[in-house]
mmCIF file of C-alpha atoms and ligand atoms in Angstrom:
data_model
loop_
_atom_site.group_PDB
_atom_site.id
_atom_site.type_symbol
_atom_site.label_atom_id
_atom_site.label_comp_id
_atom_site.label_asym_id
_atom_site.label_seq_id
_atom_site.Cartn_x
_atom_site.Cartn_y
_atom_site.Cartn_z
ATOM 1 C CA UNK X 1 5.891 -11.326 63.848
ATOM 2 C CA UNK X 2 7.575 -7.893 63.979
ATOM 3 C CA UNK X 3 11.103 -8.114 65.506
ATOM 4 C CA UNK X 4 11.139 -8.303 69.369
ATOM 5 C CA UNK X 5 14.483 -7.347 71.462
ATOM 6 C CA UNK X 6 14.633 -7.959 74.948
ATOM 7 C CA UNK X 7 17.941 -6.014 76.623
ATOM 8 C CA UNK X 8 18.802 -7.635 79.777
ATOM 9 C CA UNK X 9 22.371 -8.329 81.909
ATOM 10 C CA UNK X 10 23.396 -10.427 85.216
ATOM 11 C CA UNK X 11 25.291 -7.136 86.638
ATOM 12 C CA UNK X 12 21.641 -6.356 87.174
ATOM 13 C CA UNK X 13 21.801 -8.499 89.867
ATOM 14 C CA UNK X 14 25.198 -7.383 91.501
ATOM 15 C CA UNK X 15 23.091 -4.087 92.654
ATOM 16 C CA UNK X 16 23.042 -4.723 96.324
ATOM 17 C CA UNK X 17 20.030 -3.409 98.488
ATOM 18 C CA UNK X 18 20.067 -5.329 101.809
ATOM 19 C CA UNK X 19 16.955 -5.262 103.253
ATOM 20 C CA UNK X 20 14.526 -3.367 100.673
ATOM 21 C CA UNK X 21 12.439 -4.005 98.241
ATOM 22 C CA UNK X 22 14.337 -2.978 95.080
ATOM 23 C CA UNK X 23 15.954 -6.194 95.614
ATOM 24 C CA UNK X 24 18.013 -8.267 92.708
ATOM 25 C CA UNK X 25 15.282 -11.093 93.507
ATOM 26 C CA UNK X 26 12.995 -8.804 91.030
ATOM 27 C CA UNK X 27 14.890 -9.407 88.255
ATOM 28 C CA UNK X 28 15.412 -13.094 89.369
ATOM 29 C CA UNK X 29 11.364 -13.416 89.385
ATOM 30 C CA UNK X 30 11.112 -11.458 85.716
ATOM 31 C CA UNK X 31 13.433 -13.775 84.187
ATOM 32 C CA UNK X 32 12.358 -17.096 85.750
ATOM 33 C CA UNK X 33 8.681 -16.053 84.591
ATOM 34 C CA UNK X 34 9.982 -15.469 80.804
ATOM 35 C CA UNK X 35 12.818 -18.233 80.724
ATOM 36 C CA UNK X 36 9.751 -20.754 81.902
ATOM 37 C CA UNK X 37 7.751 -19.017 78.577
ATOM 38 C CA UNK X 38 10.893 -19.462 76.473
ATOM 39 C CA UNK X 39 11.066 -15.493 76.849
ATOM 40 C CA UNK X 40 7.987 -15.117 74.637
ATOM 41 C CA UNK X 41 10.013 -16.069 71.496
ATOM 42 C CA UNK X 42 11.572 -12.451 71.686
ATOM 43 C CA UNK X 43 15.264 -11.923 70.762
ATOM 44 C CA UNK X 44 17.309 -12.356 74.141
ATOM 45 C CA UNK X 45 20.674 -10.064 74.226
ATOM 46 C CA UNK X 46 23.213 -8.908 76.860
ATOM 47 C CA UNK X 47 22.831 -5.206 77.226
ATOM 48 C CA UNK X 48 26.845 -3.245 76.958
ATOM 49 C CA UNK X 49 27.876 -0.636 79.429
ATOM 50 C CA UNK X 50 26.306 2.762 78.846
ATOM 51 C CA UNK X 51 29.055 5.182 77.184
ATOM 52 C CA UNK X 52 29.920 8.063 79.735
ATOM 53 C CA UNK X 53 29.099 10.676 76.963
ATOM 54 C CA UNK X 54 25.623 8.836 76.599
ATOM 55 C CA UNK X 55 24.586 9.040 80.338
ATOM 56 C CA UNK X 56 25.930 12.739 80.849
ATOM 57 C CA UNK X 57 24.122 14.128 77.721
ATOM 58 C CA UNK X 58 21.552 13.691 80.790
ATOM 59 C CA UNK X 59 22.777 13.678 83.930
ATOM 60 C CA UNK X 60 26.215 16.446 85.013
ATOM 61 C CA UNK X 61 29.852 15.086 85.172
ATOM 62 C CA UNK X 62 29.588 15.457 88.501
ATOM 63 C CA UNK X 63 26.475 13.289 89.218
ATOM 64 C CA UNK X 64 28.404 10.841 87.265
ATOM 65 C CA UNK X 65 31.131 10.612 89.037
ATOM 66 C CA UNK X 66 30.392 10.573 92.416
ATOM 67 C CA UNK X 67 28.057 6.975 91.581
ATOM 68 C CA UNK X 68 31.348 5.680 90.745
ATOM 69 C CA UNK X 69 33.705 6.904 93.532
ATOM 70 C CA UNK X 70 30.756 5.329 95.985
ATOM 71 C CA UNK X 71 30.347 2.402 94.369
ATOM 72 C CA UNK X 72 34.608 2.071 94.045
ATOM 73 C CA UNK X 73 34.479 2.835 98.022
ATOM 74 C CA UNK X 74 32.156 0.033 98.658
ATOM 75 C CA UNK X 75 28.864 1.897 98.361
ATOM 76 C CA UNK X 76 27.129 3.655 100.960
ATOM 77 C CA UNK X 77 23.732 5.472 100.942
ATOM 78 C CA UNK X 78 22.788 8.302 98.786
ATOM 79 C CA UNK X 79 19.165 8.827 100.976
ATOM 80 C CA UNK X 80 17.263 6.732 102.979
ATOM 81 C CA UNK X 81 15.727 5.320 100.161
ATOM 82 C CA UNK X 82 18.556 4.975 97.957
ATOM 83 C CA UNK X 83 21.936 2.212 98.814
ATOM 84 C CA UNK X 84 24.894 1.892 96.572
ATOM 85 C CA UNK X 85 26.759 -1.141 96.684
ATOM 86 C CA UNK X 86 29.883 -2.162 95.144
ATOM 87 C CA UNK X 87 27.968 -3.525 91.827
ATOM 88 C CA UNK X 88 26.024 -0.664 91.571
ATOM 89 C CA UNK X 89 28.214 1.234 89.160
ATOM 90 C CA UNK X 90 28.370 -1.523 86.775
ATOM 91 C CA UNK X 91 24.497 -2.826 86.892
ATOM 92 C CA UNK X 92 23.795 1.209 86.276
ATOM 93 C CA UNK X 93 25.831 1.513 83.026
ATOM 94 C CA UNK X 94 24.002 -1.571 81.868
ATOM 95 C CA UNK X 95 20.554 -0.460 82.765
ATOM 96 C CA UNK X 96 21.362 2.476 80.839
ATOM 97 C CA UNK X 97 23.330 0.967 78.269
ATOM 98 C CA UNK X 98 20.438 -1.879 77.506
ATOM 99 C CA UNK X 99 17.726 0.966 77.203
ATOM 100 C CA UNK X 100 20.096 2.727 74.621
ATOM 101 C CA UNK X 101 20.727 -0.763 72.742
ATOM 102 C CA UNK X 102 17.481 -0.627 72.975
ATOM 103 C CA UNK X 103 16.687 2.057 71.416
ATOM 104 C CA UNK X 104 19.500 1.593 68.453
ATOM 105 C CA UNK X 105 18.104 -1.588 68.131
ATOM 106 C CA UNK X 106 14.377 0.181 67.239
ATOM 107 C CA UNK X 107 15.839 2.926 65.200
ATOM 108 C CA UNK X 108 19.112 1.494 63.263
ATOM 109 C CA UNK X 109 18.496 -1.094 60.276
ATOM 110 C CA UNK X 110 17.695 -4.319 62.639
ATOM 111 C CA UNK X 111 14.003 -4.185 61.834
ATOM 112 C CA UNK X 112 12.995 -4.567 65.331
ATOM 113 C CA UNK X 113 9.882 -2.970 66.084
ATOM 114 C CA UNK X 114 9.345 -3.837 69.933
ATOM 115 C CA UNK X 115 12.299 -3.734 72.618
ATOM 116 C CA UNK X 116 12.291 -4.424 76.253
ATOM 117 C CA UNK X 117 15.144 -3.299 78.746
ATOM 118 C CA UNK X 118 14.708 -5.332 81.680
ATOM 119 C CA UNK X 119 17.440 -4.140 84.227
ATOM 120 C CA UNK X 120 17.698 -2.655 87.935
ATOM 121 C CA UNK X 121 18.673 -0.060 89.366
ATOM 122 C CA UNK X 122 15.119 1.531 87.821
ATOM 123 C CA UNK X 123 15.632 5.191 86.616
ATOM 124 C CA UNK X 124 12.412 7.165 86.602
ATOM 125 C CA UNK X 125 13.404 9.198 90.200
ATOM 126 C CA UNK X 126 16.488 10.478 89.403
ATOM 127 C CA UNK X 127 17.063 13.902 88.266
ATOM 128 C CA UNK X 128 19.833 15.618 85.972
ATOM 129 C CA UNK X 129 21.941 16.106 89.145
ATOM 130 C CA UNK X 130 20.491 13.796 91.990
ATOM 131 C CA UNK X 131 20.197 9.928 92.568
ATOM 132 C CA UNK X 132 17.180 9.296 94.688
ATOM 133 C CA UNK X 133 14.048 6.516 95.140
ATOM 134 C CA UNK X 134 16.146 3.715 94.753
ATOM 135 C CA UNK X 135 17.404 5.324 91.476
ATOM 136 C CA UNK X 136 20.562 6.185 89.967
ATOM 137 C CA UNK X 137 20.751 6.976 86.470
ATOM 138 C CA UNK X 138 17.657 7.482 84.441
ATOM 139 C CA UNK X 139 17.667 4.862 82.003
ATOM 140 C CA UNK X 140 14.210 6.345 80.344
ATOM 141 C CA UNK X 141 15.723 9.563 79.843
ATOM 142 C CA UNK X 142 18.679 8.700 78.667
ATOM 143 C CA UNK X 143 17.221 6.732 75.590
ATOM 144 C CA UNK X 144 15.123 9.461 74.912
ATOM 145 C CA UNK X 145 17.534 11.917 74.557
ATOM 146 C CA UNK X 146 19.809 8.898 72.859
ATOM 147 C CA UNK X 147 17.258 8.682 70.340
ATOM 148 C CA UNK X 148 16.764 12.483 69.814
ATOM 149 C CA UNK X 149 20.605 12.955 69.787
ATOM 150 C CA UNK X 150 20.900 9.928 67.121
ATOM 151 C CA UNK X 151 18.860 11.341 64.823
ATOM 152 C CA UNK X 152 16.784 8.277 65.200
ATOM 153 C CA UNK X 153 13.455 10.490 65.699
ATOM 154 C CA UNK X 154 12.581 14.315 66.392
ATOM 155 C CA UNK X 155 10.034 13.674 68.992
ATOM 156 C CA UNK X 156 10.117 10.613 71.927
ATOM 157 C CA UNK X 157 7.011 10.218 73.936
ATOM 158 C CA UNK X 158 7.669 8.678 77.150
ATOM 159 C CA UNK X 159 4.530 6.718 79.243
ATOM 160 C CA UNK X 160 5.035 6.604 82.498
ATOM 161 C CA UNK X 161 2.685 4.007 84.244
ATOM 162 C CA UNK X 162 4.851 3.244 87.532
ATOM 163 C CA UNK X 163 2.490 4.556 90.579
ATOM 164 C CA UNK X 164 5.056 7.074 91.812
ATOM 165 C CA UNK X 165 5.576 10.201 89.575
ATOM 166 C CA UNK X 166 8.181 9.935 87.722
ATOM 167 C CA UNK X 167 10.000 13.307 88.690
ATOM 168 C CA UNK X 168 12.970 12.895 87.403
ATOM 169 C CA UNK X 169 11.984 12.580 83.960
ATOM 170 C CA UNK X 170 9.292 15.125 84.495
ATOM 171 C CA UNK X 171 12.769 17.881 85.852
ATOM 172 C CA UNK X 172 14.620 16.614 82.653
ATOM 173 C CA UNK X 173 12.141 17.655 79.912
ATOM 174 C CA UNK X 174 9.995 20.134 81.788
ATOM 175 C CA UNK X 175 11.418 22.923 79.415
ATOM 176 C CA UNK X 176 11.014 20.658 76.464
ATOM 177 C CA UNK X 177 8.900 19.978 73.432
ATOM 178 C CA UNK X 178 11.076 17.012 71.995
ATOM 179 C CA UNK X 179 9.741 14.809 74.622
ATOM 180 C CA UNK X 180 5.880 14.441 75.990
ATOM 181 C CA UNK X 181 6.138 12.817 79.371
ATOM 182 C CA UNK X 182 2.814 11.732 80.519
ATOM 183 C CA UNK X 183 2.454 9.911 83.775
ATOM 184 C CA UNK X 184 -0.230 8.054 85.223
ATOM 185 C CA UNK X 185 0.397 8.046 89.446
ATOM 186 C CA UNK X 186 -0.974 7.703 92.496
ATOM 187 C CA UNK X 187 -1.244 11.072 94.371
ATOM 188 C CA UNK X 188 -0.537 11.815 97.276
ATOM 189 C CA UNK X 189 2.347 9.165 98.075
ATOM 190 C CA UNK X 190 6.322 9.492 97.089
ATOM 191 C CA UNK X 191 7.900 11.606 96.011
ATOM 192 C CA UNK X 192 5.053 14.460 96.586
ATOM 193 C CA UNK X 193 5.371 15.424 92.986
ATOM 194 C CA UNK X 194 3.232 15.478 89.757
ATOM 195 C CA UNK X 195 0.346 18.062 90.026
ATOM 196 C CA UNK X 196 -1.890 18.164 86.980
ATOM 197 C CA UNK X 197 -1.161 22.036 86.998
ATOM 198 C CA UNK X 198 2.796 20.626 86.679
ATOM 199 C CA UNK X 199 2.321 21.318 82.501
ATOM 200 C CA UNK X 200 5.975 22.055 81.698
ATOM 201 C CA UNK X 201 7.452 25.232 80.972
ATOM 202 C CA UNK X 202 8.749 27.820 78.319
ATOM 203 C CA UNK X 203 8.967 26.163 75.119
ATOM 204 C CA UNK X 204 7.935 22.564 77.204
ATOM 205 C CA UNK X 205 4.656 24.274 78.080
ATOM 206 C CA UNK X 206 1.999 21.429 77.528
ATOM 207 C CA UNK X 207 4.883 18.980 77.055
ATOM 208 C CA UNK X 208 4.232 17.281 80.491
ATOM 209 C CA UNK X 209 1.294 16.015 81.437
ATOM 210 C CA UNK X 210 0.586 14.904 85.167
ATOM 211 C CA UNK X 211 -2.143 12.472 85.571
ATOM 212 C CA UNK X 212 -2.334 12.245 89.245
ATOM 213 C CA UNK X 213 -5.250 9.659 90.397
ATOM 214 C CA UNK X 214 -6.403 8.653 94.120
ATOM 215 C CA UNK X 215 -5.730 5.762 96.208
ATOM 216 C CA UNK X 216 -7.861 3.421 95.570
ATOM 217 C CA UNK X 217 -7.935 3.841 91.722
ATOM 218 C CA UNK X 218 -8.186 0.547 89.834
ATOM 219 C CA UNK X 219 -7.785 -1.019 85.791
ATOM 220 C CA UNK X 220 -11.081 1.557 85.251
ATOM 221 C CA UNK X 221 -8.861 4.573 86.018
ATOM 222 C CA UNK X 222 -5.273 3.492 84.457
ATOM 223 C CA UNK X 223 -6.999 1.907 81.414
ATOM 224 C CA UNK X 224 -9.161 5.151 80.561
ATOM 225 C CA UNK X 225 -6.292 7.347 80.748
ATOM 226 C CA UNK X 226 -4.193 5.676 78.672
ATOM 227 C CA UNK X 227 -6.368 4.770 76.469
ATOM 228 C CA UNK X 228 -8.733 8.213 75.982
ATOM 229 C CA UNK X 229 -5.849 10.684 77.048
ATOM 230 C CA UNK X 230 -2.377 9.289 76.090
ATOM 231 C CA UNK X 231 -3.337 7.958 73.282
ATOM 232 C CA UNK X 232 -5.018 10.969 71.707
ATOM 233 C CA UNK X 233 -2.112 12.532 72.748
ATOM 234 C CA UNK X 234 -0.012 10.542 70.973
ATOM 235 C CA UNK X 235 -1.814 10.940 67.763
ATOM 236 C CA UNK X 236 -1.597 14.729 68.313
ATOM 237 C CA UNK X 237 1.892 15.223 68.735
ATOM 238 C CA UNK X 238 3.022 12.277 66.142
ATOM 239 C CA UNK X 239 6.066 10.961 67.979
ATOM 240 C CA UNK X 240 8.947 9.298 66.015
ATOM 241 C CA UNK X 241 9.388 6.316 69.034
ATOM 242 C CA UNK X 242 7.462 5.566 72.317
ATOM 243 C CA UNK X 243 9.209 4.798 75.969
ATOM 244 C CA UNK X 244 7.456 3.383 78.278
ATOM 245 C CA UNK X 245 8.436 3.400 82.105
ATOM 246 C CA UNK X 246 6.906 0.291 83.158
ATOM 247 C CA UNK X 247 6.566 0.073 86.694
ATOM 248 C CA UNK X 248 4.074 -2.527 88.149
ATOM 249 C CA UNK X 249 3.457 -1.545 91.624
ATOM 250 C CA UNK X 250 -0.032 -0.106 90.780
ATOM 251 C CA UNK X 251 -0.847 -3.555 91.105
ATOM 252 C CA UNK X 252 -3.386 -4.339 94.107
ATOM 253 C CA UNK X 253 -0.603 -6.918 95.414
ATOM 254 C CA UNK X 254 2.190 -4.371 95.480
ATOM 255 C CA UNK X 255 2.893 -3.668 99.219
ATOM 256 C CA UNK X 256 4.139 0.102 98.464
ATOM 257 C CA UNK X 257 1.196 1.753 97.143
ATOM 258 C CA UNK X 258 -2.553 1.254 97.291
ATOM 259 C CA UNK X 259 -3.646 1.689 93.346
ATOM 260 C CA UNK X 260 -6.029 -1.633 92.506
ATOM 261 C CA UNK X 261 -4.902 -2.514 89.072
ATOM 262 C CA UNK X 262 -4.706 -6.446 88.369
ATOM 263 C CA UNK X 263 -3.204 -8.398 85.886
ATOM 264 C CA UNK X 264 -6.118 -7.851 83.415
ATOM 265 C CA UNK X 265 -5.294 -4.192 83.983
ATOM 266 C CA UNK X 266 -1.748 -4.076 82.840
ATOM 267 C CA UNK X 267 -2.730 -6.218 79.843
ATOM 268 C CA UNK X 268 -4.873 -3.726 78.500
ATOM 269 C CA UNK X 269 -2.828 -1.061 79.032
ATOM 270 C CA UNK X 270 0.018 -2.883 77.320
ATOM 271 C CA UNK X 271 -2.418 -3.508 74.190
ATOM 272 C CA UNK X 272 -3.291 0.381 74.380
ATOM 273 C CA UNK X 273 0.516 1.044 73.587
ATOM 274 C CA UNK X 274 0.075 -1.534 71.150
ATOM 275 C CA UNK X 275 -2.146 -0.320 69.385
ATOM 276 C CA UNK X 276 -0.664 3.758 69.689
ATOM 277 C CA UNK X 277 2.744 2.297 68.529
ATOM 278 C CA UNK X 278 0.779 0.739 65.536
ATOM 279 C CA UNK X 279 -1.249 3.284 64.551
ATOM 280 C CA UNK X 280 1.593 5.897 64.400
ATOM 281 C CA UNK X 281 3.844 3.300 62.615
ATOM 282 C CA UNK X 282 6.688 3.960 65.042
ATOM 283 C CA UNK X 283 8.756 1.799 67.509
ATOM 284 C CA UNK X 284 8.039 1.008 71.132
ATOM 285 C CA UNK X 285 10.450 0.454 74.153
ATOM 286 C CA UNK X 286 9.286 -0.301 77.485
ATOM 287 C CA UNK X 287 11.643 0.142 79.674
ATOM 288 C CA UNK X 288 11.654 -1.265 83.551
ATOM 289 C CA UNK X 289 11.020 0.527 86.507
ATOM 290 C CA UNK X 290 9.323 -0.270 89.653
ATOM 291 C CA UNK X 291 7.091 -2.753 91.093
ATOM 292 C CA UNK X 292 7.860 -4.862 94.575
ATOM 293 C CA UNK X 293 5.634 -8.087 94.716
ATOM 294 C CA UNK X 294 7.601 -10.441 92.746
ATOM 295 C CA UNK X 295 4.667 -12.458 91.486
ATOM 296 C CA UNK X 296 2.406 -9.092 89.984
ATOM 297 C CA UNK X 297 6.224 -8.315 88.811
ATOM 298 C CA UNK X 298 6.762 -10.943 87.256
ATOM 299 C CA UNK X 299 3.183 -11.808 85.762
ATOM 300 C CA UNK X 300 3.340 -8.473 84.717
ATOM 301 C CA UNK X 301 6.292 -8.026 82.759
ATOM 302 C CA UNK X 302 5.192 -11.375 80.875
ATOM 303 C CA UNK X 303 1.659 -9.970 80.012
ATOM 304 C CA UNK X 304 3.137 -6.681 78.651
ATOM 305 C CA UNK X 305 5.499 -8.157 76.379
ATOM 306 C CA UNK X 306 2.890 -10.479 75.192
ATOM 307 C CA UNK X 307 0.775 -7.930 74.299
ATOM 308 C CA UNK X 308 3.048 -5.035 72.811
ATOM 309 C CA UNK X 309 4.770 -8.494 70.922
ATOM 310 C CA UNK X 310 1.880 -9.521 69.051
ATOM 311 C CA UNK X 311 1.573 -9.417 65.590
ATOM 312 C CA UNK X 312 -1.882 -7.141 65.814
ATOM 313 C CA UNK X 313 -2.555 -5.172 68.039
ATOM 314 C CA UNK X 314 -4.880 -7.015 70.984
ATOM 315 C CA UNK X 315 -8.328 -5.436 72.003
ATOM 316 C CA UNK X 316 -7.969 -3.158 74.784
ATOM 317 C CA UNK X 317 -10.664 -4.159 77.051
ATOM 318 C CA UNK X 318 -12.396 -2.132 79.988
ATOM 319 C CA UNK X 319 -11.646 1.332 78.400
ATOM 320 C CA UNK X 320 -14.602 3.118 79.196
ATOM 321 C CA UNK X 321 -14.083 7.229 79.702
ATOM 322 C CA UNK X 322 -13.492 7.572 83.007
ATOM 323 C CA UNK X 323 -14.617 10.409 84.910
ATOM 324 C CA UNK X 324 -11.078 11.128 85.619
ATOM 325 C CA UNK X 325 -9.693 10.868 81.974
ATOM 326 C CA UNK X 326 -12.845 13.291 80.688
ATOM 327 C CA UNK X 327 -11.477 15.911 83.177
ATOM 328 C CA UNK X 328 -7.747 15.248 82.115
ATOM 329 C CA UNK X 329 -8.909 16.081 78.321
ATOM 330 C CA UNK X 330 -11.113 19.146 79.096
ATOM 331 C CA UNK X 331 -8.290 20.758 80.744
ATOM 332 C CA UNK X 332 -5.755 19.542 78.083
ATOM 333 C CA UNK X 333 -7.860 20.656 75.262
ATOM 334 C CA UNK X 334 -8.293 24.109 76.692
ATOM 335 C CA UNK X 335 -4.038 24.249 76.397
ATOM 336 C CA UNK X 336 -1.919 22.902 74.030
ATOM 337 C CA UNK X 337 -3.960 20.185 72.619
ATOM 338 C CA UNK X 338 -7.389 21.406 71.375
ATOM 339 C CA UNK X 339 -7.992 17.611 68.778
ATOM 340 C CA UNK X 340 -8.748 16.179 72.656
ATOM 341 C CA UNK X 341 -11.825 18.332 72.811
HETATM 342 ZN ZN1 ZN G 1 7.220 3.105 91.568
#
């Protein structure tokens, strides 16, 4: 078996939402699902506190500080979307701190070849400089530029399969080419972002790639695009480790959005970043993000660590070439990445 972390911390649960559905019963859900699988036989730790200088070689001072002075006031809220609570500063070092022990854990001497950071708040929403859609730090981010800044690999890809667009990641790297951020989301729906024609900038030009997809859009959709567009990708720009923002409110059950994917769905897409990670001989991370019924949460989770866990790489079933994913590749062919003719 190759060596399996899973990064994960009760301070996760100390994150107080009131009524909403980032709620610490997620994380309650996750772990009763893996406990009652014996968590999959993975290598269980307690994620440390993100080091200041770790989170602000992402996010300003500034940013930084006022999380803490709200969270040391009580908490209060940063948007309509977004609450702080008193435990908010110290589950959001940890989220960011397990995706970084994470990430040491893939790149140092430990031999692990798999990691999962399993924490709340999620990350993928907030910018350099602003907390927002229910997220405070971003945890993705921040292990991506951890593991540039390590010297642990030259190039991170990050996967971004949560249904909303990951814009904060997309702001982070947009001027980038030491990070492809490719995200799979439902379009229109919160927060309004991630065109296709969204491609990056400067020297990042080509380095993000938007795969906005309809309402409606089920495991035919997700699957093909991961599987005939980010993965091609991924052999084309030969990252050194791959992130994955794992949301899981795509899922037909998940009361926020209106994607169709099912369980079947997110195991294949989990076996298609399998099978990338394997073929490039380099680490993978998935790191949590959203996803609001607790049961396709929690099934979820389960089924993606079984499949990027296994020994080989599983068969990634229902990967036809969407109509959708042969547009995505025309268009990305004609730019920066011609092999996806
Ligand atoms: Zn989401």
């Amino acid at each position: 078996m190759p060596g399996r972390v899973l990064l994960r911390h009760p301070s996760s649960l100390e994150h107080e939402t009131g009524a909403h559905p980032e709620s610490p019963r997620r994380i309650v859900a996750i772990e009763r699902e893996l406990a009652a699988r014996d968590w999959l036989g993975w290598d269980v730790r307690e994620s440390p506190p993100a080091a200041r200088a770790s989170i602000q070689a992402v996010h300003p001072s500034a940013h930084v500080d006022r999380i803490e002075a709200l969270a040391a006031i009580g908490g209060g809220m940063i948007d309509m979307d977004t609450p702080v609570s008193s435990g908010s500063w110290v589950a959001a070092l940890h989220a960011a701190g397990g995706a970084i022990a994470m990430v040491d854990a893939l790149l140092g001497s430990d031999g692990f070849r798999v990691g999962a950071s399993l924490h709340r708040p999620p990350g993928h929403h907030a910018t350099a400089g602003r907390a927002m859609g229910f997220c405070l730090f971003n945890n993705v981010a921040i292990a991506a530029q951890h593991a540039l800044d390590s010297g642990g690999a030259e190039r991170v890809l990050i996967v971004d399969w949560d249904v909303h667009h990951g814009n904060g990641t997309n702001d982070i790297f947009y001027a980038r080419d030491d990070v492809l951020f490719c995200s799979i989301h439902q379009w229109p729906l919160y927060p309004g972002t991630g065109r296709e024609s969204d491609a990056g900038t400067g020297a990042g030009e080509g380095y993000t790639v938007n795969l906005p997809v309809p309402g409606g859009s089920g495991n035919d959709v997700f699957v093909s695009l991961i599987e005939h567009v980010v993965r091609p990708l991924a052999r084309a720009y030969e990252p050194g480790l791959i992130l994955v923002s794992a949301g899981y409110d795509a899922h037909a059950d998940d009361p926020l959005a209106s994607c169709f994917v099912t369980d079947a769905g997110y195991a294949a897409m989990s076996a298609s970043v399998r099978a990338m990670a394997g073929e490039l001989g380099v680490a993978l991370g998935i790191v949590l993000e959203g996803g609001y019924d607790l049961g396709a949460l929690a099934r979820g989770v389960a089924i993606t660590l079984e499949a990027v866990g296994s020994e080989r790489a599983p068969a990634v079933a229902e990967a036809k070439l969407h109509p959708l994913a042969a547009h995505a590749r025309e268009g990305l062919a004609a730019g920066r990445w011609p092999s996806l003719a």
